[in-house]
mmCIF file of C-alpha atoms in Angstrom:
data_model
loop_
_atom_site.group_PDB
_atom_site.id
_atom_site.type_symbol
_atom_site.label_atom_id
_atom_site.label_comp_id
_atom_site.label_asym_id
_atom_site.label_seq_id
_atom_site.Cartn_x
_atom_site.Cartn_y
_atom_site.Cartn_z
ATOM 1 C CA MET P 24 -1.888 -34.209 25.447
ATOM 2 C CA HIS P 25 -6.035 -34.982 26.282
ATOM 3 C CA ILE P 26 -8.489 -33.250 24.893
ATOM 4 C CA GLY P 27 -12.070 -33.055 24.935
ATOM 5 C CA VAL P 28 -14.919 -32.651 22.558
ATOM 6 C CA ILE P 29 -18.528 -31.960 24.332
ATOM 7 C CA TYR P 30 -20.829 -31.883 21.685
ATOM 8 C CA SER P 31 -25.071 -32.476 21.695
ATOM 9 C CA ARG P 32 -24.796 -34.342 18.257
ATOM 10 C CA LEU P 33 -22.810 -35.745 15.576
ATOM 11 C CA ARG P 34 -23.177 -32.927 13.084
ATOM 12 C CA VAL P 35 -21.093 -32.809 9.695
ATOM 13 C CA GLU P 36 -18.120 -30.171 11.799
ATOM 14 C CA GLU P 37 -18.199 -32.131 14.659
ATOM 15 C CA LYS P 38 -17.280 -35.344 12.254
ATOM 16 C CA TRP P 39 -14.950 -33.083 10.567
ATOM 17 C CA ILE P 40 -13.028 -32.418 14.402
ATOM 18 C CA PHE P 41 -13.005 -36.079 15.221
ATOM 19 C CA ASN P 42 -11.367 -37.288 11.961
ATOM 20 C CA ALA P 43 -8.516 -34.294 12.129
ATOM 21 C CA LEU P 44 -8.222 -35.224 15.426
ATOM 22 C CA LYS P 45 -7.730 -38.731 15.099
ATOM 23 C CA ASP P 46 -5.181 -38.423 11.975
ATOM 24 C CA ARG P 47 -2.786 -35.790 13.592
ATOM 25 C CA LYS P 48 -3.351 -38.965 16.707
ATOM 26 C CA ILE P 49 -3.993 -36.167 19.274
ATOM 27 C CA SER P 50 -5.280 -38.345 22.719
ATOM 28 C CA TYR P 51 -9.227 -37.093 22.309
ATOM 29 C CA GLU P 52 -12.779 -38.155 24.444
ATOM 30 C CA ARG P 53 -16.470 -37.971 23.305
ATOM 31 C CA LEU P 54 -18.214 -36.372 25.084
ATOM 32 C CA LEU P 55 -22.122 -36.142 24.696
ATOM 33 C CA ASP P 56 -23.574 -33.416 27.025
ATOM 34 C CA SER P 57 -26.811 -35.181 26.969
ATOM 35 C CA GLU P 58 -24.909 -38.068 29.463
ATOM 36 C CA ALA P 59 -22.778 -35.112 31.334
ATOM 37 C CA ILE P 60 -23.295 -35.430 35.314
ATOM 38 C CA PHE P 61 -21.870 -32.841 37.648
ATOM 39 C CA GLU P 62 -21.376 -32.898 40.950
ATOM 40 C CA LEU P 63 -20.452 -29.569 42.429
ATOM 41 C CA THR P 64 -19.817 -29.293 45.800
ATOM 42 C CA ASN P 65 -16.901 -32.957 44.925
ATOM 43 C CA PRO P 66 -16.896 -33.364 41.633
ATOM 44 C CA ASN P 67 -17.010 -36.640 41.037
ATOM 45 C CA PHE P 68 -15.785 -37.725 37.735
ATOM 46 C CA ASP P 69 -11.699 -37.097 36.923
ATOM 47 C CA TRP P 70 -11.644 -34.032 34.655
ATOM 48 C CA SER P 71 -8.172 -33.310 35.599
ATOM 49 C CA ARG P 72 -7.737 -35.933 32.794
ATOM 50 C CA PHE P 73 -8.311 -32.937 30.117
ATOM 51 C CA ASP P 74 -5.889 -30.638 29.685
ATOM 52 C CA CYS P 75 -8.977 -28.579 26.981
ATOM 53 C CA ILE P 76 -12.290 -29.135 26.494
ATOM 54 C CA LEU P 77 -13.599 -27.793 22.636
ATOM 55 C CA VAL P 78 -17.883 -27.843 23.752
ATOM 56 C CA ARG P 79 -19.831 -28.004 20.931
ATOM 57 C CA SER P 80 -23.174 -27.609 22.780
ATOM 58 C CA ILE P 81 -26.207 -26.687 20.066
ATOM 59 C CA SER P 82 -28.282 -25.514 23.450
ATOM 60 C CA THR P 83 -26.989 -21.604 24.027
ATOM 61 C CA SER P 84 -27.752 -22.585 27.739
ATOM 62 C CA ARG P 85 -26.583 -25.550 28.627
ATOM 63 C CA GLY P 86 -23.278 -24.258 26.526
ATOM 64 C CA LEU P 87 -22.739 -21.823 28.712
ATOM 65 C CA VAL P 88 -23.434 -23.809 32.260
ATOM 66 C CA LEU P 89 -20.660 -26.814 30.891
ATOM 67 C CA THR P 90 -18.423 -23.632 30.463
ATOM 68 C CA ARG P 91 -18.796 -22.267 33.332
ATOM 69 C CA ILE P 92 -18.902 -25.796 35.743
ATOM 70 C CA LEU P 93 -15.639 -26.949 33.713
ATOM 71 C CA ASN P 94 -13.482 -23.592 34.243
ATOM 72 C CA SER P 95 -14.687 -23.649 38.012
ATOM 73 C CA PHE P 96 -13.210 -27.325 37.864
ATOM 74 C CA GLY P 97 -9.676 -25.013 36.148
ATOM 75 C CA ILE P 98 -10.494 -27.167 32.633
ATOM 76 C CA PRO P 99 -10.075 -24.566 30.343
ATOM 77 C CA THR P 100 -12.748 -24.551 27.024
ATOM 78 C CA ILE P 101 -12.608 -22.917 23.487
ATOM 79 C CA ASN P 102 -14.174 -20.969 24.328
ATOM 80 C CA SER P 103 -14.017 -19.935 27.449
ATOM 81 C CA HIS P 104 -17.225 -19.061 29.551
ATOM 82 C CA THR P 105 -16.095 -15.213 29.773
ATOM 83 C CA VAL P 106 -16.258 -14.954 26.123
ATOM 84 C CA SER P 107 -19.171 -17.474 25.413
ATOM 85 C CA GLU P 108 -21.584 -15.923 28.357
ATOM 86 C CA ILE P 109 -20.852 -12.326 26.138
ATOM 87 C CA CYS P 110 -21.014 -13.101 22.790
ATOM 88 C CA SER P 111 -24.481 -15.046 23.535
ATOM 89 C CA ASP P 112 -26.030 -12.103 24.907
ATOM 90 C CA LYS P 113 -26.605 -9.274 22.337
ATOM 91 C CA ILE P 114 -26.942 -6.448 25.275
ATOM 92 C CA ALA P 115 -23.368 -8.123 26.590
ATOM 93 C CA THR P 116 -22.210 -8.155 23.477
ATOM 94 C CA THR P 117 -23.218 -4.300 21.969
ATOM 95 C CA ILE P 118 -21.298 -2.940 25.461
ATOM 96 C CA ALA P 119 -18.069 -4.952 24.915
ATOM 97 C CA LEU P 120 -17.787 -3.682 21.515
ATOM 98 C CA LYS P 121 -18.610 0.234 22.602
ATOM 99 C CA ASN P 122 -16.045 0.228 24.922
ATOM 100 C CA LYS P 123 -13.387 -0.860 22.650
ATOM 101 C CA ASN P 124 -15.145 1.677 19.814
ATOM 102 C CA ILE P 125 -15.733 -0.645 17.660
ATOM 103 C CA PRO P 126 -18.378 0.769 14.773
ATOM 104 C CA GLN P 127 -22.020 -1.151 14.807
ATOM 105 C CA PRO P 128 -25.787 -0.487 14.218
ATOM 106 C CA LYS P 129 -27.338 1.893 16.472
ATOM 107 C CA SER P 130 -28.921 -0.306 19.576
ATOM 108 C CA LEU P 131 -31.504 0.774 22.181
ATOM 109 C CA VAL P 132 -32.666 -1.244 25.076
ATOM 110 C CA ALA P 133 -36.200 -0.657 26.364
ATOM 111 C CA PHE P 134 -38.206 -2.434 29.415
ATOM 112 C CA THR P 135 -41.565 -2.271 28.129
ATOM 113 C CA GLU P 136 -44.269 -1.695 25.452
ATOM 114 C CA LYS P 137 -44.430 2.123 25.661
ATOM 115 C CA GLN P 138 -41.066 2.968 25.967
ATOM 116 C CA ALA P 139 -40.207 0.236 23.294
ATOM 117 C CA ILE P 140 -42.189 2.154 21.024
ATOM 118 C CA SER P 141 -40.890 5.678 21.645
ATOM 119 C CA ALA P 142 -37.126 3.710 21.762
ATOM 120 C CA GLY P 143 -37.977 2.996 17.718
ATOM 121 C CA GLU P 144 -39.048 5.959 16.904
ATOM 122 C CA MET P 145 -35.817 7.486 18.270
ATOM 123 C CA ILE P 146 -34.088 4.901 15.709
ATOM 124 C CA GLY P 147 -36.871 6.080 12.883
ATOM 125 C CA TYR P 148 -38.753 3.022 10.511
ATOM 126 C CA PRO P 149 -38.423 0.653 9.765
ATOM 127 C CA TYR P 150 -36.056 -0.747 12.697
ATOM 128 C CA VAL P 151 -34.927 -4.212 13.927
ATOM 129 C CA VAL P 152 -36.253 -5.587 17.344
ATOM 130 C CA LYS P 153 -34.158 -8.942 18.548
ATOM 131 C CA PRO P 154 -34.188 -11.184 21.368
ATOM 132 C CA THR P 155 -31.362 -11.038 23.372
ATOM 133 C CA ILE P 156 -30.341 -14.276 23.074
ATOM 134 C CA GLY P 157 -30.822 -16.123 19.692
ATOM 135 C CA SER P 158 -30.048 -17.705 16.605
ATOM 136 C CA TRP P 159 -30.835 -18.776 13.146
ATOM 137 C CA GLY P 160 -32.507 -15.208 12.701
ATOM 138 C CA ARG P 161 -35.341 -16.864 15.024
ATOM 139 C CA LEU P 162 -37.789 -14.263 16.308
ATOM 140 C CA VAL P 163 -36.076 -11.176 14.500
ATOM 141 C CA ASN P 164 -38.700 -8.826 13.005
ATOM 142 C CA LYS P 165 -38.416 -5.593 10.630
ATOM 143 C CA VAL P 166 -41.047 -2.816 12.706
ATOM 144 C CA ASN P 167 -42.204 -0.883 9.197
ATOM 145 C CA ASP P 168 -44.352 1.118 11.062
ATOM 146 C CA ARG P 169 -46.544 2.169 14.550
ATOM 147 C CA ASP P 170 -49.152 -0.423 13.712
ATOM 148 C CA ALA P 171 -46.512 -3.165 13.456
ATOM 149 C CA ALA P 172 -44.464 -2.530 16.551
ATOM 150 C CA GLU P 173 -47.911 -2.486 18.536
ATOM 151 C CA ALA P 174 -48.501 -5.900 17.492
ATOM 152 C CA ILE P 175 -44.842 -7.574 17.826
ATOM 153 C CA PHE P 176 -44.080 -5.811 21.268
ATOM 154 C CA GLU P 177 -47.814 -7.165 22.099
ATOM 155 C CA HIS P 178 -46.849 -10.357 21.542
ATOM 156 C CA ARG P 179 -43.929 -10.668 23.354
ATOM 157 C CA LYS P 180 -45.355 -9.255 26.105
ATOM 158 C CA VAL P 181 -47.864 -12.269 26.308
ATOM 159 C CA LEU P 182 -44.778 -14.349 25.427
ATOM 160 C CA GLY P 183 -43.803 -16.294 28.913
ATOM 161 C CA ASN P 184 -40.464 -15.862 29.072
ATOM 162 C CA TYR P 185 -38.800 -12.946 30.780
ATOM 163 C CA GLN P 186 -35.981 -12.620 28.072
ATOM 164 C CA HIS P 187 -39.213 -11.496 25.735
ATOM 165 C CA HIS P 188 -39.796 -8.725 27.836
ATOM 166 C CA ILE P 189 -36.353 -6.869 27.355
ATOM 167 C CA TYR P 190 -36.955 -4.776 23.917
ATOM 168 C CA TYR P 191 -33.811 -4.810 21.968
ATOM 169 C CA LEU P 192 -34.098 -2.514 19.042
ATOM 170 C CA GLN P 193 -31.226 -1.644 16.256
ATOM 171 C CA GLU P 194 -31.075 0.482 13.171
ATOM 172 C CA LEU P 195 -31.766 -1.421 10.187
ATOM 173 C CA ILE P 196 -28.582 -1.324 7.582
ATOM 174 C CA GLU P 197 -29.117 -0.606 4.338
ATOM 175 C CA LYS P 198 -26.708 -3.832 3.195
ATOM 176 C CA PRO P 199 -26.270 -4.664 -0.283
ATOM 177 C CA GLY P 200 -28.466 -7.510 0.083
ATOM 178 C CA ARG P 201 -25.868 -9.415 1.827
ATOM 179 C CA ASP P 202 -23.896 -9.789 4.752
ATOM 180 C CA ILE P 203 -20.272 -10.994 5.682
ATOM 181 C CA ARG P 204 -19.625 -14.062 8.019
ATOM 182 C CA ALA P 205 -16.001 -13.877 8.553
ATOM 183 C CA PHE P 206 -14.383 -16.647 11.190
ATOM 184 C CA VAL P 207 -11.316 -15.627 13.649
ATOM 185 C CA ILE P 208 -9.300 -18.196 14.970
ATOM 186 C CA GLY P 209 -7.196 -17.482 17.672
ATOM 187 C CA LYS P 210 -4.885 -13.983 15.560
ATOM 188 C CA LYS P 211 -5.852 -15.616 12.400
ATOM 189 C CA THR P 212 -8.788 -14.705 10.270
ATOM 190 C CA PRO P 213 -8.686 -17.593 7.938
ATOM 191 C CA VAL P 214 -11.993 -16.984 5.780
ATOM 192 C CA ALA P 215 -15.126 -15.212 5.061
ATOM 193 C CA ILE P 216 -18.217 -16.074 3.274
ATOM 194 C CA TYR P 217 -21.172 -13.890 2.271
ATOM 195 C CA ARG P 218 -24.727 -14.681 3.049
ATOM 196 C CA GLU P 219 -26.658 -13.160 -0.245
ATOM 197 C CA SER P 220 -30.346 -12.959 0.145
ATOM 198 C CA GLU P 221 -33.610 -11.378 -1.152
ATOM 199 C CA HIS P 222 -34.701 -10.754 1.749
ATOM 200 C CA TRP P 223 -33.564 -8.422 4.512
ATOM 201 C CA LEU P 224 -32.400 -11.249 6.977
ATOM 202 C CA THR P 225 -29.319 -12.880 5.148
ATOM 203 C CA ASN P 226 -28.956 -16.224 7.220
ATOM 204 C CA THR P 227 -28.037 -19.405 5.862
ATOM 205 C CA ALA P 228 -30.719 -21.382 8.074
ATOM 206 C CA LEU P 229 -33.638 -19.138 6.310
ATOM 207 C CA GLY P 230 -32.458 -20.064 2.932
ATOM 208 C CA ALA P 231 -29.135 -17.622 2.374
ATOM 209 C CA ILE P 232 -26.814 -18.667 0.062
ATOM 210 C CA ALA P 233 -23.072 -18.648 0.665
ATOM 211 C CA THR P 234 -20.397 -17.340 -1.883
ATOM 212 C CA PRO P 235 -16.387 -17.065 -1.015
ATOM 213 C CA CYS P 236 -15.467 -13.091 0.597
ATOM 214 C CA LYS P 237 -12.069 -12.036 -0.123
ATOM 215 C CA VAL P 238 -10.706 -11.275 3.695
ATOM 216 C CA THR P 239 -9.028 -8.055 3.048
ATOM 217 C CA PRO P 240 -6.883 -6.020 5.736
ATOM 218 C CA ASP P 241 -9.997 -3.782 6.361
ATOM 219 C CA LEU P 242 -12.008 -7.231 6.784
ATOM 220 C CA HIS P 243 -9.143 -8.731 9.063
ATOM 221 C CA GLU P 244 -8.667 -5.624 11.265
ATOM 222 C CA ALA P 245 -12.004 -5.092 11.993
ATOM 223 C CA CYS P 246 -12.819 -8.637 12.862
ATOM 224 C CA GLN P 247 -9.347 -8.702 15.081
ATOM 225 C CA ARG P 248 -10.940 -6.252 17.013
ATOM 226 C CA ALA P 249 -14.379 -7.235 17.560
ATOM 227 C CA ALA P 250 -13.190 -10.530 18.912
ATOM 228 C CA GLU P 251 -10.394 -8.924 21.195
ATOM 229 C CA ALA P 252 -13.377 -6.993 22.611
ATOM 230 C CA VAL P 253 -15.127 -9.637 23.503
ATOM 231 C CA GLY P 254 -11.899 -11.808 24.585
ATOM 232 C CA GLY P 255 -11.047 -14.101 21.673
ATOM 233 C CA GLY P 256 -10.954 -17.346 20.865
ATOM 234 C CA VAL P 257 -13.381 -19.323 18.074
ATOM 235 C CA LEU P 258 -15.497 -17.127 16.626
ATOM 236 C CA ALA P 259 -17.696 -16.181 13.965
ATOM 237 C CA VAL P 260 -18.177 -12.569 13.058
ATOM 238 C CA ASP P 261 -21.040 -11.151 11.367
ATOM 239 C CA LEU P 262 -20.880 -7.799 10.068
ATOM 240 C CA LEU P 263 -23.151 -5.565 7.750
ATOM 241 C CA GLU P 264 -21.499 -3.013 4.874
ATOM 242 C CA ASP P 265 -23.215 0.459 5.439
ATOM 243 C CA PRO P 266 -22.289 2.186 2.127
ATOM 244 C CA ASN P 267 -21.452 5.660 4.210
ATOM 245 C CA ARG P 268 -19.938 3.657 7.780
ATOM 246 C CA GLY P 269 -18.268 1.376 6.127
ATOM 247 C CA LEU P 270 -17.892 -2.518 8.034
ATOM 248 C CA LEU P 271 -20.352 -2.814 11.063
ATOM 249 C CA ILE P 272 -20.386 -5.701 13.275
ATOM 250 C CA ASN P 273 -23.735 -7.237 14.174
ATOM 251 C CA GLU P 274 -23.049 -9.988 15.923
ATOM 252 C CA ILE P 275 -20.367 -12.437 17.572
ATOM 253 C CA ASN P 276 -21.092 -16.506 17.425
ATOM 254 C CA HIS P 277 -18.870 -18.350 19.755
ATOM 255 C CA THR P 278 -20.129 -21.507 18.868
ATOM 256 C CA MET P 279 -20.049 -21.186 15.160
ATOM 257 C CA GLU P 280 -21.281 -24.030 12.074
ATOM 258 C CA PHE P 281 -18.823 -23.856 8.989
ATOM 259 C CA HIS P 282 -20.728 -26.877 7.533
ATOM 260 C CA SER P 283 -21.251 -24.589 4.175
ATOM 261 C CA THR P 284 -18.370 -22.488 4.250
ATOM 262 C CA ALA P 285 -15.577 -25.229 4.987
ATOM 263 C CA PRO P 286 -16.223 -27.501 1.348
ATOM 264 C CA LEU P 287 -17.271 -23.564 -0.449
ATOM 265 C CA THR P 288 -13.632 -22.364 0.394
ATOM 266 C CA GLY P 289 -11.329 -25.143 0.689
ATOM 267 C CA ILE P 290 -10.602 -23.875 4.019
ATOM 268 C CA ASP P 291 -9.563 -26.710 6.669
ATOM 269 C CA ILE P 292 -11.236 -25.163 9.548
ATOM 270 C CA PRO P 293 -11.201 -28.077 11.932
ATOM 271 C CA ASN P 294 -7.448 -28.066 11.784
ATOM 272 C CA LEU P 295 -6.727 -24.070 12.187
ATOM 273 C CA ILE P 296 -8.915 -24.709 15.679
ATOM 274 C CA ILE P 297 -6.952 -27.896 16.684
ATOM 275 C CA ASP P 298 -3.918 -26.045 16.175
ATOM 276 C CA HIS P 299 -5.780 -22.868 18.103
ATOM 277 C CA ILE P 300 -6.676 -25.518 20.661
ATOM 278 C CA LEU P 301 -2.641 -27.197 20.472
ATOM 279 C CA GLN P 302 -0.810 -23.189 20.608
ATOM 280 C CA GLU P 303 -3.453 -21.738 23.440
ATOM 281 C CA LEU P 304 -1.812 -25.107 25.593
ATOM 282 C CA LYS P 305 2.081 -24.388 24.621
#
């Protein structure tokens, strides 16, 4: 068995994964995505020597291209291109969850400033506007009134990327000063954390504090249903606690970070990922 790990930068998560592979005497190879060259019409590199490749690229677009190419070569990846493509796009994730009747915040999409304002008023102020692709809480805005909506949508119209011209709006959930990030690895939900903040955005990249969260049967079931809806694998599921509707799935991340969660909880996430890879290869 020979496993590849393709990555952008040697972060602490990658160090832990490499150490776990080494400790378990599993044959593996480090692959920097910045150094990769793919000849699409006639593969010029012996990819067949890999039984599986774990994709740890930081860039969403780069990771999607990598999984598309590797899967086309017949090389399994964690996660697959199909799963990665769904999770990387909030609209695709919303549709996948809706198709399985999984509770989530109300979400609308519009394509012009005028219709985006109308969509927001259908939800009611305040509401949230997000880019369809992105992470770490970047360009996520709370819209408190029409003046704010007009300003935000005008800015997005001027921004050059076509993705900013797709307006994804979501109801604002009155969460209790926190959200939940749970980690799904195959059929297991081994660990979860609360992300607590006085700010309405509860993302650790923006300063939220992580504390342990017990994985209850309800939380496990919600996470497993969400993961299955997008195709399963190694995923981070973000949930919101609604006072009336209970747990709502907010987003699903296909290249999860766990540098805070592993030391906080003592759960050996790198070895659980390796266990999952080995199980998938049986």
